[in-house]
PDB file of C-alpha atoms in Angstrom:
ATOM      1  CA  UNK A   1      18.874  -5.562  -1.077  1.00  0.00           C
ATOM      2  CA  UNK A   2      15.669  -5.234   0.940  1.00  0.00           C
ATOM      3  CA  UNK A   3      13.593  -8.608   0.510  1.00  0.00           C
ATOM      4  CA  UNK A   4      10.247  -9.314   1.919  1.00  0.00           C
ATOM      5  CA  UNK A   5       8.926 -12.923   1.317  1.00  0.00           C
ATOM      6  CA  UNK A   6       5.395 -13.831   2.388  1.00  0.00           C
ATOM      7  CA  UNK A   7       4.428 -17.496   3.132  1.00  0.00           C
ATOM      8  CA  UNK A   8       1.578 -19.407   4.702  1.00  0.00           C
ATOM      9  CA  UNK A   9      -1.364 -18.762   2.177  1.00  0.00           C
ATOM     10  CA  UNK A  10      -3.649 -21.405   0.948  1.00  0.00           C
ATOM     11  CA  UNK A  11      -7.303 -22.819   0.786  1.00  0.00           C
ATOM     12  CA  UNK A  12      -9.215 -22.600   3.993  1.00  0.00           C
ATOM     13  CA  UNK A  13     -12.921 -23.128   4.697  1.00  0.00           C
ATOM     14  CA  UNK A  14     -15.278 -20.255   5.822  1.00  0.00           C
ATOM     15  CA  UNK A  15     -14.831 -19.989   9.600  1.00  0.00           C
ATOM     16  CA  UNK A  16     -11.402 -21.399   9.545  1.00  0.00           C
ATOM     17  CA  UNK A  17      -7.856 -19.972  10.335  1.00  0.00           C
ATOM     18  CA  UNK A  18      -4.748 -19.159   8.852  1.00  0.00           C
ATOM     19  CA  UNK A  19      -1.318 -17.811   9.727  1.00  0.00           C
ATOM     20  CA  UNK A  20       0.782 -15.657   7.254  1.00  0.00           C
ATOM     21  CA  UNK A  21       4.441 -15.056   7.870  1.00  0.00           C
ATOM     22  CA  UNK A  22       6.719 -12.496   6.052  1.00  0.00           C
ATOM     23  CA  UNK A  23      10.378 -12.835   6.378  1.00  0.00           C
ATOM     24  CA  UNK A  24      12.427  -9.699   6.003  1.00  0.00           C
ATOM     25  CA  UNK A  25      16.096  -9.268   5.010  1.00  0.00           C
ATOM     26  CA  UNK A  26      18.503  -6.703   3.831  1.00  0.00           C
ATOM     27  CA  UNK A  27      17.545  -4.225   6.458  1.00  0.00           C
ATOM     28  CA  UNK A  28      17.201  -3.795   9.982  1.00  0.00           C
ATOM     29  CA  UNK A  29      13.834  -5.091  10.646  1.00  0.00           C
ATOM     30  CA  UNK A  30      13.680  -3.814  14.297  1.00  0.00           C
ATOM     31  CA  UNK A  31      13.871  -0.340  13.088  1.00  0.00           C
ATOM     32  CA  UNK A  32      10.611  -0.305  10.886  1.00  0.00           C
ATOM     33  CA  UNK A  33       6.923  -0.266  11.209  1.00  0.00           C
ATOM     34  CA  UNK A  34       5.486  -3.086   9.073  1.00  0.00           C
ATOM     35  CA  UNK A  35       2.142  -3.559   7.394  1.00  0.00           C
ATOM     36  CA  UNK A  36      -0.175  -6.024   5.814  1.00  0.00           C
ATOM     37  CA  UNK A  37      -2.169  -4.993   2.772  1.00  0.00           C
ATOM     38  CA  UNK A  38      -4.596  -7.133   0.625  1.00  0.00           C
ATOM     39  CA  UNK A  39      -5.787  -7.074  -2.808  1.00  0.00           C
ATOM     40  CA  UNK A  40      -8.894  -9.112  -3.684  1.00  0.00           C
ATOM     41  CA  UNK A  41      -8.933 -10.777  -7.210  1.00  0.00           C
ATOM     42  CA  UNK A  42      -9.110  -8.021  -9.648  1.00  0.00           C
ATOM     43  CA  UNK A  43      -9.936  -5.452  -7.061  1.00  0.00           C
ATOM     44  CA  UNK A  44      -7.926  -2.499  -5.462  1.00  0.00           C
ATOM     45  CA  UNK A  45      -5.699  -2.304  -2.469  1.00  0.00           C
ATOM     46  CA  UNK A  46      -6.816  -2.486   0.957  1.00  0.00           C
ATOM     47  CA  UNK A  47      -4.606  -1.619   4.136  1.00  0.00           C
ATOM     48  CA  UNK A  48      -5.178  -4.041   7.072  1.00  0.00           C
ATOM     49  CA  UNK A  49      -2.863  -3.613   9.742  1.00  0.00           C
ATOM     50  CA  UNK A  50       0.291  -1.938  11.100  1.00  0.00           C
ATOM     51  CA  UNK A  51       2.643  -2.880  13.866  1.00  0.00           C
ATOM     52  CA  UNK A  52       5.264  -0.523  15.280  1.00  0.00           C
ATOM     53  CA  UNK A  53       9.062  -1.428  15.808  1.00  0.00           C
ATOM     54  CA  UNK A  54       8.807  -3.609  19.112  1.00  0.00           C
ATOM     55  CA  UNK A  55       5.316  -4.778  18.548  1.00  0.00           C
ATOM     56  CA  UNK A  56       3.675  -2.735  21.285  1.00  0.00           C
ATOM     57  CA  UNK A  57       1.296  -0.724  19.018  1.00  0.00           C
ATOM     58  CA  UNK A  58      -1.056  -2.354  16.541  1.00  0.00           C
ATOM     59  CA  UNK A  59      -3.498  -0.569  14.344  1.00  0.00           C
ATOM     60  CA  UNK A  60      -6.249  -2.314  12.311  1.00  0.00           C
ATOM     61  CA  UNK A  61      -9.020  -1.584   9.664  1.00  0.00           C
ATOM     62  CA  UNK A  62     -12.420  -2.268  11.163  1.00  0.00           C
ATOM     63  CA  UNK A  63     -13.165  -5.169   8.623  1.00  0.00           C
ATOM     64  CA  UNK A  64     -10.389  -7.201  10.322  1.00  0.00           C
ATOM     65  CA  UNK A  65     -10.346  -6.123  13.857  1.00  0.00           C
ATOM     66  CA  UNK A  66     -11.092  -8.499  16.215  1.00  0.00           C
ATOM     67  CA  UNK A  67     -10.417 -11.485  13.767  1.00  0.00           C
ATOM     68  CA  UNK A  68      -6.914 -10.648  12.608  1.00  0.00           C
ATOM     69  CA  UNK A  69      -3.865 -10.122  14.855  1.00  0.00           C
ATOM     70  CA  UNK A  70      -0.534  -8.557  13.500  1.00  0.00           C
ATOM     71  CA  UNK A  71       2.499  -9.237  15.277  1.00  0.00           C
ATOM     72  CA  UNK A  72       6.256  -9.433  14.715  1.00  0.00           C
ATOM     73  CA  UNK A  73       9.380 -11.515  15.777  1.00  0.00           C
ATOM     74  CA  UNK A  74      12.218  -9.268  15.681  1.00  0.00           C
ATOM     75  CA  UNK A  75      14.793 -12.099  16.542  1.00  0.00           C
ATOM     76  CA  UNK A  76      13.917 -13.954  13.528  1.00  0.00           C
ATOM     77  CA  UNK A  77      13.073 -10.792  11.200  1.00  0.00           C
ATOM     78  CA  UNK A  78       9.355 -12.064  10.713  1.00  0.00           C
ATOM     79  CA  UNK A  79       5.973 -10.259  10.439  1.00  0.00           C
ATOM     80  CA  UNK A  80       3.135 -12.231  11.206  1.00  0.00           C
ATOM     81  CA  UNK A  81      -0.847 -12.261  10.440  1.00  0.00           C
ATOM     82  CA  UNK A  82      -3.071 -14.616  12.539  1.00  0.00           C
ATOM     83  CA  UNK A  83      -6.243 -14.878  10.668  1.00  0.00           C
ATOM     84  CA  UNK A  84      -9.359 -16.443  12.473  1.00  0.00           C
ATOM     85  CA  UNK A  85     -12.961 -16.609  11.626  1.00  0.00           C
ATOM     86  CA  UNK A  86     -12.249 -16.311   8.044  1.00  0.00           C
ATOM     87  CA  UNK A  87     -14.798 -15.323   5.514  1.00  0.00           C
ATOM     88  CA  UNK A  88     -15.208 -15.763   1.592  1.00  0.00           C
ATOM     89  CA  UNK A  89     -14.646 -11.964   1.298  1.00  0.00           C
ATOM     90  CA  UNK A  90     -11.157 -12.511   2.911  1.00  0.00           C
ATOM     91  CA  UNK A  91     -10.024 -14.173  -0.276  1.00  0.00           C
ATOM     92  CA  UNK A  92      -7.209 -12.025  -1.455  1.00  0.00           C
ATOM     93  CA  UNK A  93      -3.398 -11.648  -2.249  1.00  0.00           C
ATOM     94  CA  UNK A  94      -1.912 -10.484   0.979  1.00  0.00           C
ATOM     95  CA  UNK A  95       1.219  -8.360   1.058  1.00  0.00           C
ATOM     96  CA  UNK A  96       3.775  -7.664   3.468  1.00  0.00           C
ATOM     97  CA  UNK A  97       5.066  -4.073   3.204  1.00  0.00           C
ATOM     98  CA  UNK A  98       7.709  -1.934   5.046  1.00  0.00           C
ATOM     99  CA  UNK A  99       6.800   1.492   6.247  1.00  0.00           C
ATOM    100  CA  UNK A 100       9.484   4.069   5.455  1.00  0.00           C
ATOM    101  CA  UNK A 101      11.233   6.045   7.827  1.00  0.00           C
ATOM    102  CA  UNK A 102      12.708   9.392   7.004  1.00  0.00           C
ATOM    103  CA  UNK A 103      11.945   9.265   3.422  1.00  0.00           C
ATOM    104  CA  UNK A 104       8.519   7.787   2.676  1.00  0.00           C
ATOM    105  CA  UNK A 105       7.651   8.129   6.065  1.00  0.00           C
ATOM    106  CA  UNK A 106       4.166   6.520   6.986  1.00  0.00           C
ATOM    107  CA  UNK A 107       4.223   5.173   3.460  1.00  0.00           C
ATOM    108  CA  UNK A 108       5.299   1.764   2.014  1.00  0.00           C
ATOM    109  CA  UNK A 109       8.813   1.837   0.403  1.00  0.00           C
ATOM    110  CA  UNK A 110       9.093  -1.984  -0.049  1.00  0.00           C
ATOM    111  CA  UNK A 111       6.352  -4.721  -0.720  1.00  0.00           C
ATOM    112  CA  UNK A 112       6.654  -8.442  -1.003  1.00  0.00           C
ATOM    113  CA  UNK A 113       5.250 -10.496  -3.780  1.00  0.00           C
ATOM    114  CA  UNK A 114       2.344 -11.500  -1.756  1.00  0.00           C
ATOM    115  CA  UNK A 115       0.747 -14.774  -0.790  1.00  0.00           C
ATOM    116  CA  UNK A 116      -2.671 -15.807  -1.844  1.00  0.00           C
ATOM    117  CA  UNK A 117      -5.492 -16.747   0.587  1.00  0.00           C
ATOM    118  CA  UNK A 118      -8.780 -18.430  -0.754  1.00  0.00           C
ATOM    119  CA  UNK A 119     -11.583 -18.741   1.579  1.00  0.00           C
ATOM    120  CA  UNK A 120     -14.263 -21.484   0.159  1.00  0.00           C
ATOM    121  CA  UNK A 121     -16.155 -24.383   1.110  1.00  0.00           C
TER     122      UNK A 121
ATOM    123  CA  UNK B   1     -12.786   6.729   7.487  1.00  0.00           C
ATOM    124  CA  UNK B   2     -11.296   8.934   4.728  1.00  0.00           C
ATOM    125  CA  UNK B   3     -12.466   8.076   1.396  1.00  0.00           C
ATOM    126  CA  UNK B   4     -10.015   8.582  -1.651  1.00  0.00           C
ATOM    127  CA  UNK B   5     -11.605   9.223  -4.892  1.00  0.00           C
ATOM    128  CA  UNK B   6      -9.639   8.956  -8.128  1.00  0.00           C
ATOM    129  CA  UNK B   7     -10.653  10.100 -11.480  1.00  0.00           C
ATOM    130  CA  UNK B   8     -10.522   9.001 -14.151  1.00  0.00           C
ATOM    131  CA  UNK B   9     -10.707   5.124 -13.419  1.00  0.00           C
ATOM    132  CA  UNK B  10      -8.990   4.408 -16.779  1.00  0.00           C
ATOM    133  CA  UNK B  11      -6.956   6.261 -19.235  1.00  0.00           C
ATOM    134  CA  UNK B  12      -5.609   5.457 -22.824  1.00  0.00           C
ATOM    135  CA  UNK B  13      -2.558   7.489 -23.703  1.00  0.00           C
ATOM    136  CA  UNK B  14      -0.555   7.863 -26.706  1.00  0.00           C
ATOM    137  CA  UNK B  15       3.280   7.447 -26.116  1.00  0.00           C
ATOM    138  CA  UNK B  16       4.825  10.771 -25.453  1.00  0.00           C
ATOM    139  CA  UNK B  17       1.631  12.553 -24.573  1.00  0.00           C
ATOM    140  CA  UNK B  18       0.799  13.788 -20.961  1.00  0.00           C
ATOM    141  CA  UNK B  19      -1.397  12.053 -18.573  1.00  0.00           C
ATOM    142  CA  UNK B  20      -2.954  13.312 -15.299  1.00  0.00           C
ATOM    143  CA  UNK B  21      -4.854  11.600 -12.409  1.00  0.00           C
ATOM    144  CA  UNK B  22      -6.908  13.470  -9.923  1.00  0.00           C
ATOM    145  CA  UNK B  23      -7.213  12.038  -6.356  1.00  0.00           C
ATOM    146  CA  UNK B  24      -9.510  13.771  -3.874  1.00  0.00           C
ATOM    147  CA  UNK B  25     -10.097  13.003  -0.329  1.00  0.00           C
ATOM    148  CA  UNK B  26     -13.027  13.388   2.108  1.00  0.00           C
ATOM    149  CA  UNK B  27     -11.108  15.399   4.423  1.00  0.00           C
ATOM    150  CA  UNK B  28      -8.039  17.473   4.528  1.00  0.00           C
ATOM    151  CA  UNK B  29      -4.904  15.282   4.807  1.00  0.00           C
ATOM    152  CA  UNK B  30      -2.835  17.942   6.366  1.00  0.00           C
ATOM    153  CA  UNK B  31      -1.755  16.266   9.722  1.00  0.00           C
ATOM    154  CA  UNK B  32      -1.124  18.083  13.088  1.00  0.00           C
ATOM    155  CA  UNK B  33       2.840  17.699  12.374  1.00  0.00           C
ATOM    156  CA  UNK B  34       2.289  20.118   9.250  1.00  0.00           C
ATOM    157  CA  UNK B  35       2.755  17.163   6.863  1.00  0.00           C
ATOM    158  CA  UNK B  36       0.838  15.753   4.224  1.00  0.00           C
ATOM    159  CA  UNK B  37       0.765  12.094   4.119  1.00  0.00           C
ATOM    160  CA  UNK B  38      -0.306  11.402   0.571  1.00  0.00           C
ATOM    161  CA  UNK B  39       1.183   8.876  -1.621  1.00  0.00           C
ATOM    162  CA  UNK B  40       1.095   7.673  -5.275  1.00  0.00           C
ATOM    163  CA  UNK B  41       1.816   3.954  -6.177  1.00  0.00           C
ATOM    164  CA  UNK B  42       1.999   2.138  -9.515  1.00  0.00           C
ATOM    165  CA  UNK B  43       1.063  -1.509  -9.684  1.00  0.00           C
ATOM    166  CA  UNK B  44       2.402  -2.920 -13.014  1.00  0.00           C
ATOM    167  CA  UNK B  45       0.888  -6.028 -14.139  1.00  0.00           C
ATOM    168  CA  UNK B  46       1.584  -9.147 -12.257  1.00  0.00           C
ATOM    169  CA  UNK B  47       3.688  -7.158  -9.763  1.00  0.00           C
ATOM    170  CA  UNK B  48       3.167  -5.618  -6.224  1.00  0.00           C
ATOM    171  CA  UNK B  49       2.779  -1.787  -5.947  1.00  0.00           C
ATOM    172  CA  UNK B  50       5.749   0.389  -6.019  1.00  0.00           C
ATOM    173  CA  UNK B  51       5.965   3.911  -4.596  1.00  0.00           C
ATOM    174  CA  UNK B  52       6.434   6.712  -7.086  1.00  0.00           C
ATOM    175  CA  UNK B  53       5.745   9.962  -4.996  1.00  0.00           C
ATOM    176  CA  UNK B  54       5.584  10.411  -1.184  1.00  0.00           C
ATOM    177  CA  UNK B  55       4.254  13.267   0.789  1.00  0.00           C
ATOM    178  CA  UNK B  56       2.313  14.779  -2.202  1.00  0.00           C
ATOM    179  CA  UNK B  57       5.253  15.973  -4.340  1.00  0.00           C
ATOM    180  CA  UNK B  58       8.606  13.988  -3.586  1.00  0.00           C
ATOM    181  CA  UNK B  59       9.774  11.385  -6.046  1.00  0.00           C
ATOM    182  CA  UNK B  60      10.978   8.249  -4.527  1.00  0.00           C
ATOM    183  CA  UNK B  61      14.763   7.142  -5.452  1.00  0.00           C
ATOM    184  CA  UNK B  62      14.972   5.958  -9.087  1.00  0.00           C
ATOM    185  CA  UNK B  63      11.435   7.373 -10.252  1.00  0.00           C
ATOM    186  CA  UNK B  64      11.862   9.264 -13.481  1.00  0.00           C
ATOM    187  CA  UNK B  65      11.538  12.958 -13.547  1.00  0.00           C
ATOM    188  CA  UNK B  66       8.543  12.665 -15.920  1.00  0.00           C
ATOM    189  CA  UNK B  67       6.347  11.755 -13.028  1.00  0.00           C
ATOM    190  CA  UNK B  68       5.312  14.600 -10.687  1.00  0.00           C
ATOM    191  CA  UNK B  69       2.841  15.134  -7.822  1.00  0.00           C
ATOM    192  CA  UNK B  70       1.122  18.121  -6.525  1.00  0.00           C
ATOM    193  CA  UNK B  71      -1.761  19.453  -4.388  1.00  0.00           C
ATOM    194  CA  UNK B  72      -2.724  20.079  -0.873  1.00  0.00           C
ATOM    195  CA  UNK B  73      -5.690  19.752   1.452  1.00  0.00           C
ATOM    196  CA  UNK B  74      -8.206  17.449  -0.275  1.00  0.00           C
ATOM    197  CA  UNK B  75      -7.137  17.732  -3.951  1.00  0.00           C
ATOM    198  CA  UNK B  76      -4.054  16.055  -5.487  1.00  0.00           C
ATOM    199  CA  UNK B  77      -2.601  15.356  -8.903  1.00  0.00           C
ATOM    200  CA  UNK B  78      -0.172  12.862 -10.331  1.00  0.00           C
ATOM    201  CA  UNK B  79       1.025  14.000 -13.718  1.00  0.00           C
ATOM    202  CA  UNK B  80       3.118  11.993 -16.293  1.00  0.00           C
ATOM    203  CA  UNK B  81       4.756  14.523 -18.549  1.00  0.00           C
ATOM    204  CA  UNK B  82       5.426  12.126 -21.402  1.00  0.00           C
ATOM    205  CA  UNK B  83       3.896   8.528 -21.211  1.00  0.00           C
ATOM    206  CA  UNK B  84       6.017   5.632 -22.139  1.00  0.00           C
ATOM    207  CA  UNK B  85       5.137   2.122 -22.708  1.00  0.00           C
ATOM    208  CA  UNK B  86       6.649   1.023 -19.309  1.00  0.00           C
ATOM    209  CA  UNK B  87       4.142   3.308 -17.508  1.00  0.00           C
ATOM    210  CA  UNK B  88       1.358   0.864 -17.998  1.00  0.00           C
ATOM    211  CA  UNK B  89      -0.589  -0.412 -14.865  1.00  0.00           C
ATOM    212  CA  UNK B  90      -2.930   0.771 -12.122  1.00  0.00           C
ATOM    213  CA  UNK B  91      -1.944   3.875 -10.240  1.00  0.00           C
ATOM    214  CA  UNK B  92      -3.104   4.335  -6.570  1.00  0.00           C
ATOM    215  CA  UNK B  93      -3.178   7.166  -4.176  1.00  0.00           C
ATOM    216  CA  UNK B  94      -3.025   6.581  -0.683  1.00  0.00           C
ATOM    217  CA  UNK B  95      -3.501   8.552   2.462  1.00  0.00           C
ATOM    218  CA  UNK B  96      -1.860   7.748   5.696  1.00  0.00           C
ATOM    219  CA  UNK B  97      -2.576  10.910   7.763  1.00  0.00           C
ATOM    220  CA  UNK B  98      -5.510   9.090   9.551  1.00  0.00           C
ATOM    221  CA  UNK B  99      -6.061   5.561  10.563  1.00  0.00           C
ATOM    222  CA  UNK B 100      -7.250   3.346   8.783  1.00  0.00           C
ATOM    223  CA  UNK B 101      -4.958   4.221   6.081  1.00  0.00           C
ATOM    224  CA  UNK B 102      -6.921   4.229   2.737  1.00  0.00           C
ATOM    225  CA  UNK B 103      -6.362   4.008  -0.830  1.00  0.00           C
ATOM    226  CA  UNK B 104      -8.085   5.370  -4.028  1.00  0.00           C
ATOM    227  CA  UNK B 105     -10.036   2.861  -6.194  1.00  0.00           C
ATOM    228  CA  UNK B 106      -7.113   2.942  -8.851  1.00  0.00           C
ATOM    229  CA  UNK B 107      -6.622   4.491 -12.306  1.00  0.00           C
ATOM    230  CA  UNK B 108      -5.906   1.926 -14.950  1.00  0.00           C
ATOM    231  CA  UNK B 109      -3.402   3.558 -17.667  1.00  0.00           C
ATOM    232  CA  UNK B 110      -2.919   1.658 -20.916  1.00  0.00           C
ATOM    233  CA  UNK B 111      -0.910   2.589 -23.965  1.00  0.00           C
ATOM    234  CA  UNK B 112      -2.797   3.556 -27.202  1.00  0.00           C
TER     235      UNK B 112
END
């Protein structure tokens, strides 16, 4: 069974940093692109970043480029999101999602439950 | 960035009746590879999103056949032939033809 479990969320002050992790199981992690998607309270979904299978290619939305860094540790089946210079508007539930291959190519076929990040003074 | 516009933003449907959600993109989603990367997701209350439809019209494994997707270019539609109580939630379209990948605003479906 595919499982994605996020961790690392919490309360942080504006300007601070946080590192999110997503532990994957139930599939061969190194064969899939992975993504982070967030959802502000009561709002819609926002794609943040993708990373390819070996971590050599990263893609970002403009609102986080230069502040957030997506990476992966294939040896430990982990997806990471380093978040720096956090702003109040970064407050959201952060989801880890698997990008499908073959079926659901370039779409998300599995999602984690999310980890909540609150940026507030 | 490609803007995805969904209509309506909310829908109240009697069980057993059909429902339809429109999603329009600000530019054609037909890729250079000849595929159209348009997806539909349902986010049930308190849950992460789940994929319903991939590449415009293909139902994901386990998705009931009352869900169907259609469209091309910039205009896409999700149809539910007979709405059931379990279909409540927010429906999102998403494009991944272009980076950044972008979602529609969401359509909230409730049961009358």
